[in-house]
Amino acid sequence: SIQVAPRARHRSGSRGPPSGPTSQPMAPVRRPVACVRLCLSAPYCAFWIAAASLAEHGASSAPRGPAPSAVRPADVPRSCQAAISEFVVPGTAIQRDAGEDMHTSFQPLSKVLGSMRHDEAVLCAEAVLRHEKQEPLRAALFIERAAHHRDCLKELETKSEAQTRCAQKLYKIAIHSLMVAGLKAEASAMLERAKALNSNATLPMQRIAWPSMEQLPTVWISGLESQKVWDCGQWPFARKLEEAAPIILEEIKRAAGRFETAYPYLTRGGTWQDMFLFRGVDWDQKLCEMLPTACRLLLPELPTKPGVPFTTVYNEEVVIFRSEPGAFVGDHCGSSNAVVNIHLTLGGAKGTVLRVAGEEFPLQDGKAFCFQDSYFHSVEHGGDSEADRVSLVVRVMHPALSLETYGPSNGTDVVPSFAAYDRCSALQAEVDRLRSAYRQLSASQPLIAQGAGSIASAEAGIANCSSTQGGVEAGSCRSAPSA
């Protein structure tokens, strides 16, 4: 069993190192009820599931990680409170075959929500999720009406498909809520209504282009290939991680005090914890000192596509998960179809199944499994398993993602305008990052050859760098000084 010590949080609630060393032996955490009480207690479970999605993928939002704070009643407009009382709270359980009639009865709600400001309507959609567990269909139909707010719909035309768009985001939340509740027919009907939005648009990208119920990411880039399972051999470092799995596992055991409760809005039972080694563009230096093998292998590899803009803020991550027997993580899909998960089980795989779009894949110790994050997926750690499961997950950019595959999109959540994007400057920033990171690592660990090679390779790219985007010359880069 992984030994987990209590961990102090910063006042801000952000992740960080423990407040100080402990001289006491760490005791195993066995607290399935405590860890998931918030998620299993009505009415908050559904709120965490969907409210997290609301805040997850905007350009300035908090991405995958701690769920956002609950909406305070005082922040909800009175008109919203009245609408929730009229359309959601008093309703009795709805029969499965009444979905279409109920959809029609919710149409008057559009006028109420339309009288609100855009931000108020979105806040109202958040607030209704408190009632989603008792009234999943009513809550989903309420959110759908919020997606029809004029300013919400307008984003289908004012933003590119590679950016978070209000209507698409709200429809994802509403459909996901129906699927979690087992209302598959109603979810399917809602998907068709979502795809019919803006049907007179002059460009295909001005519509919601989800291909099926299997993939409902917040951002859908039409030019990218969809593949449920990927060959991990496309990322050579995955094999090196497999070879080093026993060493990495031992290092993680020594750093177990850094684990925190993972995504409570997704956990359906048991204990599920995580700790982030890399998020966005930031490595956790303190954790790298505790996990030197993983950092030496991964630091020169991420980002996997320097010079290609991220789609969402946390397009690439390195996260370590720990679960105890009996843990179950419900169906969910990622922020975009531009992410592939490299899931390496370091230990405790026996009895654990990863489901991707309904297909089961038993996990194996020391073996990586790669799948596209946009597909609905879940994890079940069998209650009869004998050990805690520890996995290293590396989220990487889709191998075909490029400025070209972004197609007609003119920007992403991270880079709002490709016209202003300077690829050469991005490559120079990556060289500077590699230099800084390796200087820090070299203070305590010997540099590995591939790291020096990465820097030299990036510098060679900068020396010959010139790019044209949308007919606008992005400029040429001079050779950078040697490392």
Short mmCIF file of C-alpha atoms in Angstrom, two decimals:
data_model
loop_
_atom_site.label_atom_id
_atom_site.label_comp_id
_atom_site.label_asym_id
_atom_site.label_seq_id
_atom_site.Cartn_x
_atom_site.Cartn_y
_atom_site.Cartn_z
CA SER A 1 0.00 0.00 0.00
CA ILE A 2 1.27 3.46 -0.86
CA GLN A 3 1.88 5.36 2.35
CA VAL A 4 0.18 8.75 2.24
CA ALA A 5 0.70 11.51 4.75
CA PRO A 6 -1.68 14.45 5.32
CA ARG A 7 -0.66 17.46 3.30
CA ALA A 8 -1.00 21.12 4.11
CA ARG A 9 -2.53 23.32 1.43
CA HIS A 10 -1.52 26.86 0.69
CA ARG A 11 -4.04 29.43 1.79
CA SER A 12 -4.93 30.01 -1.84
CA GLY A 13 -5.72 26.33 -2.34
CA SER A 14 -3.06 25.94 -5.01
CA ARG A 15 -0.83 22.92 -5.30
CA GLY A 16 2.57 23.14 -3.70
CA PRO A 17 5.11 21.34 -1.58
CA PRO A 18 4.26 20.11 1.92
CA SER A 19 4.54 22.71 4.62
CA GLY A 20 7.49 20.90 6.10
CA PRO A 21 9.11 17.52 6.73
CA THR A 22 7.50 15.06 9.08
CA SER A 23 9.32 12.80 11.50
CA GLN A 24 6.31 10.55 11.98
CA PRO A 25 5.82 7.39 9.89
CA MET A 26 3.19 7.85 7.23
CA ALA A 27 0.05 5.77 7.61
CA PRO A 28 -1.96 4.42 4.71
CA VAL A 29 -5.01 6.47 3.86
CA ARG A 30 -8.19 4.39 3.97
CA ARG A 31 -10.93 6.95 3.72
CA PRO A 32 -13.24 6.20 0.80
CA VAL A 33 -16.17 7.91 2.47
CA ALA A 34 -14.28 11.05 3.41
CA CYS A 35 -12.67 11.39 0.01
CA VAL A 36 -15.89 11.27 -1.98
CA ARG A 37 -18.46 12.49 0.51
CA LEU A 38 -18.93 15.75 -1.38
CA CYS A 39 -19.49 13.92 -4.64
CA LEU A 40 -21.88 11.33 -3.27
CA SER A 41 -23.96 13.70 -1.17
CA ALA A 42 -27.00 15.10 -2.92
CA PRO A 43 -27.25 17.54 -4.48
CA TYR A 44 -23.58 18.37 -4.98
CA CYS A 45 -22.23 15.45 -7.04
CA ALA A 46 -23.81 16.53 -10.29
CA PHE A 47 -22.87 20.14 -9.62
CA TRP A 48 -19.19 19.23 -9.39
CA ILE A 49 -19.34 17.13 -12.54
CA ALA A 50 -20.81 19.83 -14.72
CA ALA A 51 -19.66 23.01 -13.02
CA ALA A 52 -16.10 21.80 -13.41
CA SER A 53 -16.70 21.53 -17.14
CA LEU A 54 -18.13 25.04 -17.17
CA ALA A 55 -14.91 26.48 -15.80
CA GLU A 56 -12.54 23.93 -17.26
CA HIS A 57 -11.69 25.01 -20.76
CA GLY A 58 -12.09 28.75 -21.19
CA ALA A 59 -9.06 30.84 -22.06
CA SER A 60 -8.85 32.26 -18.56
CA SER A 61 -10.50 29.41 -16.69
CA ALA A 62 -9.09 26.86 -14.31
CA PRO A 63 -8.61 23.71 -16.37
CA ARG A 64 -8.63 20.10 -15.32
CA GLY A 65 -7.95 20.08 -11.63
CA PRO A 66 -9.72 21.21 -8.49
CA ALA A 67 -13.40 21.82 -9.07
CA PRO A 68 -14.62 25.42 -8.91
CA SER A 69 -16.35 26.83 -5.87
CA ALA A 70 -20.08 26.29 -5.57
CA VAL A 71 -22.27 29.12 -6.78
CA ARG A 72 -23.49 31.12 -3.81
CA PRO A 73 -27.25 31.79 -3.78
CA ALA A 74 -26.50 35.48 -3.22
CA ASP A 75 -24.69 35.60 -6.58
CA VAL A 76 -27.62 34.19 -8.52
CA PRO A 77 -29.96 36.81 -10.04
CA ARG A 78 -33.49 36.76 -8.64
CA SER A 79 -34.90 36.15 -12.10
CA CYS A 80 -32.72 33.04 -12.30
CA GLN A 81 -33.86 31.80 -8.89
CA ALA A 82 -37.47 32.27 -9.97
CA ALA A 83 -36.85 30.39 -13.23
CA ILE A 84 -35.23 27.47 -11.41
CA SER A 85 -38.17 27.34 -9.00
CA GLU A 86 -40.65 27.33 -11.87
CA PHE A 87 -38.95 24.93 -14.27
CA VAL A 88 -36.86 22.61 -12.10
CA VAL A 89 -37.44 22.48 -8.36
CA PRO A 90 -41.15 21.58 -8.16
CA GLY A 91 -41.01 18.94 -10.87
CA THR A 92 -41.78 15.33 -10.13
CA ALA A 93 -39.69 12.56 -11.64
CA ILE A 94 -40.02 12.64 -15.42
CA GLN A 95 -40.80 9.50 -17.39
CA ARG A 96 -38.21 8.54 -20.00
CA ASP A 97 -40.74 8.78 -22.82
CA ALA A 98 -41.71 12.33 -21.89
CA GLY A 99 -38.42 13.87 -22.98
CA GLU A 100 -39.58 15.53 -26.20
CA ASP A 101 -42.73 16.95 -24.61
CA MET A 102 -40.63 18.32 -21.77
CA HIS A 103 -38.23 19.88 -24.29
CA THR A 104 -41.16 21.79 -25.81
CA SER A 105 -42.41 22.92 -22.42
CA PHE A 106 -39.01 24.46 -21.66
CA GLN A 107 -39.00 26.75 -24.68
CA PRO A 108 -40.65 29.67 -22.77
CA LEU A 109 -37.57 29.64 -20.55
CA SER A 110 -35.58 31.12 -23.45
CA LYS A 111 -37.34 34.46 -22.96
CA VAL A 112 -36.48 34.52 -19.27
CA LEU A 113 -32.81 33.67 -19.86
CA GLY A 114 -32.67 35.98 -22.88
CA SER A 115 -33.54 38.94 -20.66
CA MET A 116 -30.35 38.30 -18.65
CA ARG A 117 -26.82 39.32 -19.50
CA HIS A 118 -24.69 36.56 -21.00
CA ASP A 119 -22.68 36.03 -17.81
CA GLU A 120 -25.88 35.89 -15.75
CA ALA A 121 -27.37 33.22 -18.02
CA VAL A 122 -24.22 31.09 -17.73
CA LEU A 123 -24.23 31.57 -13.95
CA CYS A 124 -27.84 30.47 -13.93
CA ALA A 125 -26.87 27.30 -15.80
CA GLU A 126 -24.28 26.63 -13.10
CA ALA A 127 -26.81 27.20 -10.34
CA VAL A 128 -29.33 24.73 -11.74
CA LEU A 129 -26.81 21.92 -11.45
CA ARG A 130 -27.49 21.76 -7.73
CA HIS A 131 -30.74 20.04 -8.66
CA GLU A 132 -29.37 17.79 -11.39
CA LYS A 133 -29.23 14.60 -9.36
CA GLN A 134 -32.93 14.77 -8.48
CA GLU A 135 -34.08 16.17 -11.82
CA PRO A 136 -31.44 15.34 -14.45
CA LEU A 137 -33.71 15.87 -17.45
CA ARG A 138 -35.12 19.16 -16.23
CA ALA A 139 -31.62 20.43 -15.35
CA ALA A 140 -30.23 19.41 -18.75
CA LEU A 141 -33.09 21.09 -20.61
CA PHE A 142 -32.56 24.23 -18.51
CA ILE A 143 -28.88 24.30 -19.50
CA GLU A 144 -29.86 23.79 -23.13
CA ARG A 145 -32.03 26.90 -22.99
CA ALA A 146 -29.02 28.82 -21.58
CA ALA A 147 -27.01 27.62 -24.58
CA HIS A 148 -29.56 29.39 -26.80
CA HIS A 149 -28.83 32.79 -25.24
CA ARG A 150 -28.15 35.17 -28.15
CA ASP A 151 -24.60 36.00 -27.00
CA CYS A 152 -23.90 32.33 -26.38
CA LEU A 153 -24.99 31.36 -29.89
CA LYS A 154 -23.07 34.29 -31.36
CA GLU A 155 -19.79 32.68 -30.30
CA LEU A 156 -20.32 29.96 -32.92
CA GLU A 157 -19.57 32.67 -35.48
CA THR A 158 -17.26 35.03 -33.58
CA LYS A 159 -14.91 32.31 -32.30
CA SER A 160 -13.13 29.59 -34.23
CA GLU A 161 -13.81 25.89 -33.73
CA ALA A 162 -10.42 25.65 -31.99
CA GLN A 163 -11.67 27.90 -29.18
CA THR A 164 -14.08 27.30 -26.32
CA ARG A 165 -17.53 28.39 -27.46
CA CYS A 166 -20.35 28.95 -25.01
CA ALA A 167 -23.12 26.99 -26.76
CA GLN A 168 -20.92 23.97 -27.40
CA LYS A 169 -19.65 23.95 -23.83
CA LEU A 170 -23.13 24.11 -22.32
CA TYR A 171 -24.46 21.42 -24.63
CA LYS A 172 -21.55 19.17 -23.61
CA ILE A 173 -22.48 19.62 -19.95
CA ALA A 174 -26.18 19.03 -20.54
CA ILE A 175 -25.68 15.90 -22.66
CA HIS A 176 -23.13 14.50 -20.23
CA SER A 177 -25.60 14.98 -17.38
CA LEU A 178 -28.20 12.97 -19.27
CA MET A 179 -25.72 10.18 -20.01
CA VAL A 180 -24.66 9.96 -16.37
CA ALA A 181 -28.35 9.64 -15.44
CA GLY A 182 -28.82 6.83 -17.96
CA LEU A 183 -31.12 8.92 -20.18
CA LYS A 184 -29.41 7.88 -23.41
CA ALA A 185 -32.37 8.47 -25.72
CA GLU A 186 -32.80 12.01 -24.38
CA ALA A 187 -29.04 12.60 -24.67
CA SER A 188 -29.06 11.43 -28.29
CA ALA A 189 -31.99 13.72 -29.15
CA MET A 190 -30.21 16.65 -27.52
CA LEU A 191 -27.05 15.91 -29.52
CA GLU A 192 -29.02 16.16 -32.75
CA ARG A 193 -30.48 19.50 -31.66
CA ALA A 194 -26.97 20.74 -30.83
CA LYS A 195 -25.67 19.76 -34.29
CA ALA A 196 -28.65 21.51 -35.89
CA LEU A 197 -27.75 24.85 -34.32
CA ASN A 198 -26.81 27.61 -36.74
CA SER A 199 -27.83 25.40 -39.66
CA ASN A 200 -27.69 28.36 -42.08
CA ALA A 201 -24.05 29.11 -41.27
CA THR A 202 -21.87 29.94 -44.26
CA LEU A 203 -18.92 27.91 -42.90
CA PRO A 204 -19.05 24.35 -41.47
CA MET A 205 -16.85 25.42 -38.54
CA GLN A 206 -19.62 27.77 -37.38
CA ARG A 207 -21.62 24.77 -36.26
CA ILE A 208 -21.14 22.08 -33.59
CA ALA A 209 -19.45 19.21 -35.41
CA TRP A 210 -19.34 16.38 -32.87
CA PRO A 211 -19.35 13.10 -34.84
CA SER A 212 -21.18 10.91 -32.30
CA MET A 213 -22.12 10.37 -28.67
CA GLU A 214 -18.71 8.77 -28.12
CA GLN A 215 -16.87 12.09 -28.38
CA LEU A 216 -18.18 15.34 -26.91
CA PRO A 217 -15.10 17.43 -26.07
CA THR A 218 -15.48 21.12 -25.35
CA VAL A 219 -13.37 21.93 -28.43
CA TRP A 220 -13.65 19.89 -31.62
CA ILE A 221 -11.10 20.44 -34.41
CA SER A 222 -12.51 18.98 -37.61
CA GLY A 223 -9.18 18.39 -39.34
CA LEU A 224 -7.87 15.89 -36.77
CA GLU A 225 -8.10 12.13 -37.13
CA SER A 226 -10.18 10.33 -34.50
CA GLN A 227 -8.74 7.09 -33.19
CA LYS A 228 -9.92 5.46 -29.99
CA VAL A 229 -6.61 3.67 -29.31
CA TRP A 230 -3.19 4.83 -30.48
CA ASP A 231 0.11 3.02 -30.93
CA CYS A 232 2.27 4.20 -28.05
CA GLY A 233 5.30 3.65 -30.26
CA GLN A 234 4.61 7.05 -31.80
CA TRP A 235 6.11 8.50 -28.63
CA PRO A 236 9.49 6.76 -28.10
CA PHE A 237 9.79 8.13 -24.58
CA ALA A 238 6.81 5.92 -23.60
CA ARG A 239 9.02 2.84 -23.96
CA LYS A 240 11.74 4.44 -21.87
CA LEU A 241 9.17 5.16 -19.17
CA GLU A 242 8.09 1.50 -19.27
CA GLU A 243 11.70 0.39 -18.76
CA ALA A 244 12.09 2.77 -15.83
CA ALA A 245 8.68 1.94 -14.27
CA PRO A 246 10.02 0.14 -11.15
CA ILE A 247 12.39 3.01 -10.34
CA ILE A 248 9.73 5.67 -10.92
CA LEU A 249 7.31 3.76 -8.68
CA GLU A 250 9.81 3.68 -5.82
CA GLU A 251 10.42 7.41 -6.19
CA ILE A 252 6.66 8.07 -6.12
CA LYS A 253 6.33 6.08 -2.88
CA ARG A 254 8.84 8.44 -1.29
CA ALA A 255 6.84 11.42 -2.56
CA ALA A 256 3.44 10.01 -1.55
CA GLY A 257 2.81 12.89 0.84
CA ARG A 258 2.14 15.04 -2.20
CA PHE A 259 -1.00 13.16 -3.27
CA GLU A 260 -4.30 15.03 -3.14
CA THR A 261 -7.89 14.02 -3.80
CA ALA A 262 -8.37 13.85 -7.58
CA TYR A 263 -11.36 15.27 -9.41
CA PRO A 264 -14.05 14.68 -6.76
CA TYR A 265 -16.74 15.53 -9.32
CA LEU A 266 -15.79 12.39 -11.30
CA THR A 267 -15.20 9.90 -8.49
CA ARG A 268 -18.13 7.54 -7.99
CA GLY A 269 -16.61 5.53 -5.16
CA GLY A 270 -13.40 4.71 -3.34
CA THR A 271 -10.21 6.72 -3.13
CA TRP A 272 -8.65 8.42 -6.16
CA GLN A 273 -5.71 10.80 -5.76
CA ASP A 274 -3.30 12.72 -7.97
CA MET A 275 -0.23 14.91 -8.07
CA PHE A 276 0.86 16.99 -11.04
CA LEU A 277 4.43 16.97 -12.25
CA PHE A 278 3.83 19.20 -15.29
CA ARG A 279 0.89 21.44 -16.20
CA GLY A 280 0.71 23.82 -19.13
CA VAL A 281 4.25 25.13 -19.32
CA ASP A 282 5.26 24.67 -15.69
CA TRP A 283 7.20 21.84 -14.08
CA ASP A 284 6.90 21.32 -10.33
CA GLN A 285 10.55 21.71 -9.44
CA LYS A 286 10.12 20.48 -5.86
CA LEU A 287 8.41 17.33 -7.11
CA CYS A 288 11.07 16.87 -9.80
CA GLU A 289 13.67 16.70 -7.06
CA MET A 290 11.68 13.82 -5.56
CA LEU A 291 11.04 12.12 -8.93
CA PRO A 292 14.32 12.66 -10.80
CA THR A 293 13.95 9.69 -13.15
CA ALA A 294 10.57 10.73 -14.52
CA CYS A 295 11.70 14.33 -14.90
CA ARG A 296 14.94 13.43 -16.69
CA LEU A 297 13.02 11.29 -19.16
CA LEU A 298 10.15 13.72 -19.74
CA LEU A 299 11.62 17.19 -19.41
CA PRO A 300 13.17 17.23 -22.90
CA GLU A 301 10.02 15.74 -24.45
CA LEU A 302 7.36 18.25 -23.40
CA PRO A 303 5.96 20.17 -25.08
CA THR A 304 5.91 17.51 -27.78
CA LYS A 305 5.31 20.06 -30.54
CA PRO A 306 7.18 23.29 -29.79
CA GLY A 307 6.11 25.87 -32.33
CA VAL A 308 2.53 24.57 -32.50
CA PRO A 309 0.06 26.56 -30.36
CA PHE A 310 -1.76 24.71 -27.58
CA THR A 311 -5.49 24.32 -28.15
CA THR A 312 -6.44 24.68 -24.49
CA VAL A 313 -4.38 25.93 -21.57
CA TYR A 314 -3.50 22.48 -20.28
CA ASN A 315 -3.04 20.75 -23.64
CA GLU A 316 -0.14 18.75 -22.18
CA GLU A 317 0.30 17.49 -18.63
CA VAL A 318 2.11 14.91 -16.54
CA VAL A 319 0.00 13.61 -13.68
CA ILE A 320 0.41 10.68 -11.30
CA PHE A 321 -2.73 8.91 -10.14
CA ARG A 322 -3.22 6.63 -7.16
CA SER A 323 -6.37 4.61 -6.46
CA GLU A 324 -7.35 2.07 -3.86
CA PRO A 325 -9.30 -1.12 -4.55
CA GLY A 326 -12.97 -0.25 -5.03
CA ALA A 327 -12.35 3.12 -6.70
CA PHE A 328 -14.51 3.96 -9.68
CA VAL A 329 -14.05 7.02 -11.88
CA GLY A 330 -17.13 7.77 -13.96
CA ASP A 331 -17.38 8.42 -17.69
CA HIS A 332 -15.88 11.71 -18.83
CA CYS A 333 -14.13 13.16 -21.87
CA GLY A 334 -11.38 15.72 -22.23
CA SER A 335 -11.25 19.34 -23.22
CA SER A 336 -10.53 18.74 -26.90
CA ASN A 337 -9.83 16.08 -29.52
CA ALA A 338 -6.26 17.42 -29.74
CA VAL A 339 -5.03 15.34 -26.75
CA VAL A 340 -3.80 11.75 -26.51
CA ASN A 341 -3.33 10.13 -23.09
CA ILE A 342 -0.27 7.95 -22.54
CA HIS A 343 -1.40 5.92 -19.54
CA LEU A 344 1.40 3.94 -17.90
CA THR A 345 0.41 1.73 -14.96
CA LEU A 346 3.43 1.52 -12.67
CA GLY A 347 1.95 -0.98 -10.22
CA GLY A 348 -1.30 -2.45 -8.91
CA ALA A 349 -2.92 -2.98 -12.31
CA LYS A 350 -4.50 -6.33 -11.42
CA GLY A 351 -8.28 -6.03 -11.41
CA THR A 352 -8.28 -2.55 -13.00
CA VAL A 353 -10.14 -1.87 -16.23
CA LEU A 354 -10.03 1.25 -18.42
CA ARG A 355 -13.15 1.69 -20.55
CA VAL A 356 -12.93 3.83 -23.68
CA ALA A 357 -16.17 4.43 -25.60
CA GLY A 358 -17.66 1.33 -23.98
CA GLU A 359 -14.76 -0.99 -24.82
CA GLU A 360 -12.83 -2.54 -21.93
CA PHE A 361 -9.03 -2.59 -21.75
CA PRO A 362 -7.47 -4.38 -18.74
CA LEU A 363 -4.42 -2.48 -17.51
CA GLN A 364 -1.01 -4.13 -17.07
CA ASP A 365 1.87 -3.23 -14.78
CA GLY A 366 4.74 -1.60 -16.65
CA LYS A 367 2.76 -1.24 -19.88
CA ALA A 368 1.61 1.99 -21.50
CA PHE A 369 -1.83 2.30 -23.07
CA CYS A 370 -2.57 5.24 -25.36
CA PHE A 371 -6.02 6.59 -26.18
CA GLN A 372 -7.62 9.81 -27.42
CA ASP A 373 -8.86 11.94 -24.53
CA SER A 374 -11.93 13.15 -26.43
CA TYR A 375 -13.63 9.74 -26.15
CA PHE A 376 -15.73 9.08 -23.07
CA HIS A 377 -13.68 6.94 -20.72
CA SER A 378 -13.80 5.61 -17.17
CA VAL A 379 -11.63 3.57 -14.79
CA GLU A 380 -12.71 0.84 -12.40
CA HIS A 381 -10.29 -0.49 -9.79
CA GLY A 382 -11.83 -3.81 -8.70
CA GLY A 383 -12.68 -4.12 -5.03
CA ASP A 384 -11.06 -7.56 -4.92
CA SER A 385 -7.71 -6.17 -6.09
CA GLU A 386 -4.80 -6.74 -3.78
CA ALA A 387 -2.90 -3.47 -4.07
CA ASP A 388 -3.15 0.25 -4.63
CA ARG A 389 -2.79 1.25 -8.28
CA VAL A 390 -0.29 3.93 -9.29
CA SER A 391 -0.26 5.30 -12.84
CA LEU A 392 1.81 7.90 -14.65
CA VAL A 393 -0.29 9.70 -17.27
CA VAL A 394 1.32 11.92 -19.89
CA ARG A 395 -1.18 13.99 -21.89
CA VAL A 396 0.31 15.01 -25.22
CA MET A 397 -0.78 16.92 -28.29
CA HIS A 398 -2.43 14.97 -31.10
CA PRO A 399 0.43 13.78 -33.38
CA ALA A 400 -1.15 15.43 -36.42
CA LEU A 401 -1.80 18.79 -34.75
CA SER A 402 -0.19 21.66 -36.62
CA LEU A 403 -0.96 25.14 -37.82
CA GLU A 404 -2.20 23.51 -41.01
CA THR A 405 -4.58 21.07 -39.30
CA TYR A 406 -6.12 23.95 -37.36
CA GLY A 407 -7.61 24.68 -40.79
CA PRO A 408 -9.65 27.87 -41.08
CA SER A 409 -9.44 28.53 -37.34
CA ASN A 410 -7.76 31.86 -36.65
CA GLY A 411 -6.79 31.16 -33.06
CA THR A 412 -7.14 28.96 -29.97
CA ASP A 413 -7.87 29.53 -26.29
CA VAL A 414 -4.11 29.92 -25.73
CA VAL A 415 -3.22 31.88 -28.89
CA PRO A 416 -6.27 34.04 -29.74
CA SER A 417 -4.77 35.18 -33.06
CA PHE A 418 -2.55 33.08 -35.30
CA ALA A 419 -1.78 36.22 -37.31
CA ALA A 420 0.10 37.57 -34.30
CA TYR A 421 1.73 34.24 -33.44
CA ASP A 422 5.52 34.14 -33.85
CA ARG A 423 6.66 30.56 -34.19
CA CYS A 424 10.32 31.51 -33.96
CA SER A 425 9.82 33.26 -30.64
CA ALA A 426 7.96 30.19 -29.36
CA LEU A 427 10.92 27.97 -30.31
CA GLN A 428 13.37 30.37 -28.67
CA ALA A 429 11.27 30.30 -25.50
CA GLU A 430 11.45 26.50 -25.56
CA VAL A 431 15.25 26.58 -25.81
CA ASP A 432 15.39 28.99 -22.88
CA ARG A 433 13.07 26.72 -20.87
CA LEU A 434 15.20 23.65 -21.55
CA ARG A 435 18.37 25.48 -20.54
CA SER A 436 16.84 26.73 -17.30
CA ALA A 437 15.33 23.37 -16.40
CA TYR A 438 18.52 21.46 -17.02
CA ARG A 439 20.57 23.91 -15.03
CA GLN A 440 18.23 23.28 -12.10
CA LEU A 441 18.37 19.51 -12.53
CA SER A 442 22.15 19.50 -12.93
CA ALA A 443 22.51 20.89 -9.42
CA SER A 444 21.46 17.52 -8.01
CA GLN A 445 21.35 15.07 -10.93
CA PRO A 446 23.73 14.38 -13.84
CA LEU A 447 22.44 15.52 -17.21
CA ILE A 448 21.45 12.85 -19.68
CA ALA A 449 22.65 12.93 -23.26
CA GLN A 450 19.20 13.24 -24.78
CA GLY A 451 18.61 16.47 -22.91
CA ALA A 452 21.62 18.16 -24.43
CA GLY A 453 20.51 16.78 -27.77
CA SER A 454 17.07 18.35 -27.37
CA ILE A 455 18.55 21.76 -26.79
CA ALA A 456 20.89 21.43 -29.76
CA SER A 457 18.05 20.23 -31.95
CA ALA A 458 15.79 23.11 -30.95
CA GLU A 459 18.56 25.62 -31.56
CA ALA A 460 19.15 24.15 -35.01
CA GLY A 461 15.47 24.64 -35.73
CA ILE A 462 15.63 28.26 -34.65
CA ALA A 463 18.67 28.90 -36.84
CA ASN A 464 16.63 27.99 -39.90
CA CYS A 465 13.29 29.21 -38.60
CA SER A 466 10.91 31.05 -40.81
CA SER A 467 7.19 30.58 -41.05
CA THR A 468 4.27 31.94 -42.96
CA GLN A 469 0.81 31.88 -41.45
CA GLY A 470 -2.26 32.91 -43.37
CA GLY A 471 -0.09 34.67 -45.93
CA VAL A 472 1.56 36.81 -43.26
CA GLU A 473 5.32 36.40 -42.89
CA ALA A 474 5.99 35.57 -39.25
CA GLY A 475 9.64 36.48 -39.47
CA SER A 476 12.98 34.70 -39.39
CA CYS A 477 15.03 33.85 -36.36
CA ARG A 478 18.70 34.35 -35.88
CA SER A 479 20.80 31.52 -34.56
CA ALA A 480 20.70 31.35 -30.77
CA PRO A 481 23.93 31.30 -28.78
CA SER A 482 25.17 27.84 -27.89
CA ALA A 483 24.24 26.21 -24.62
#
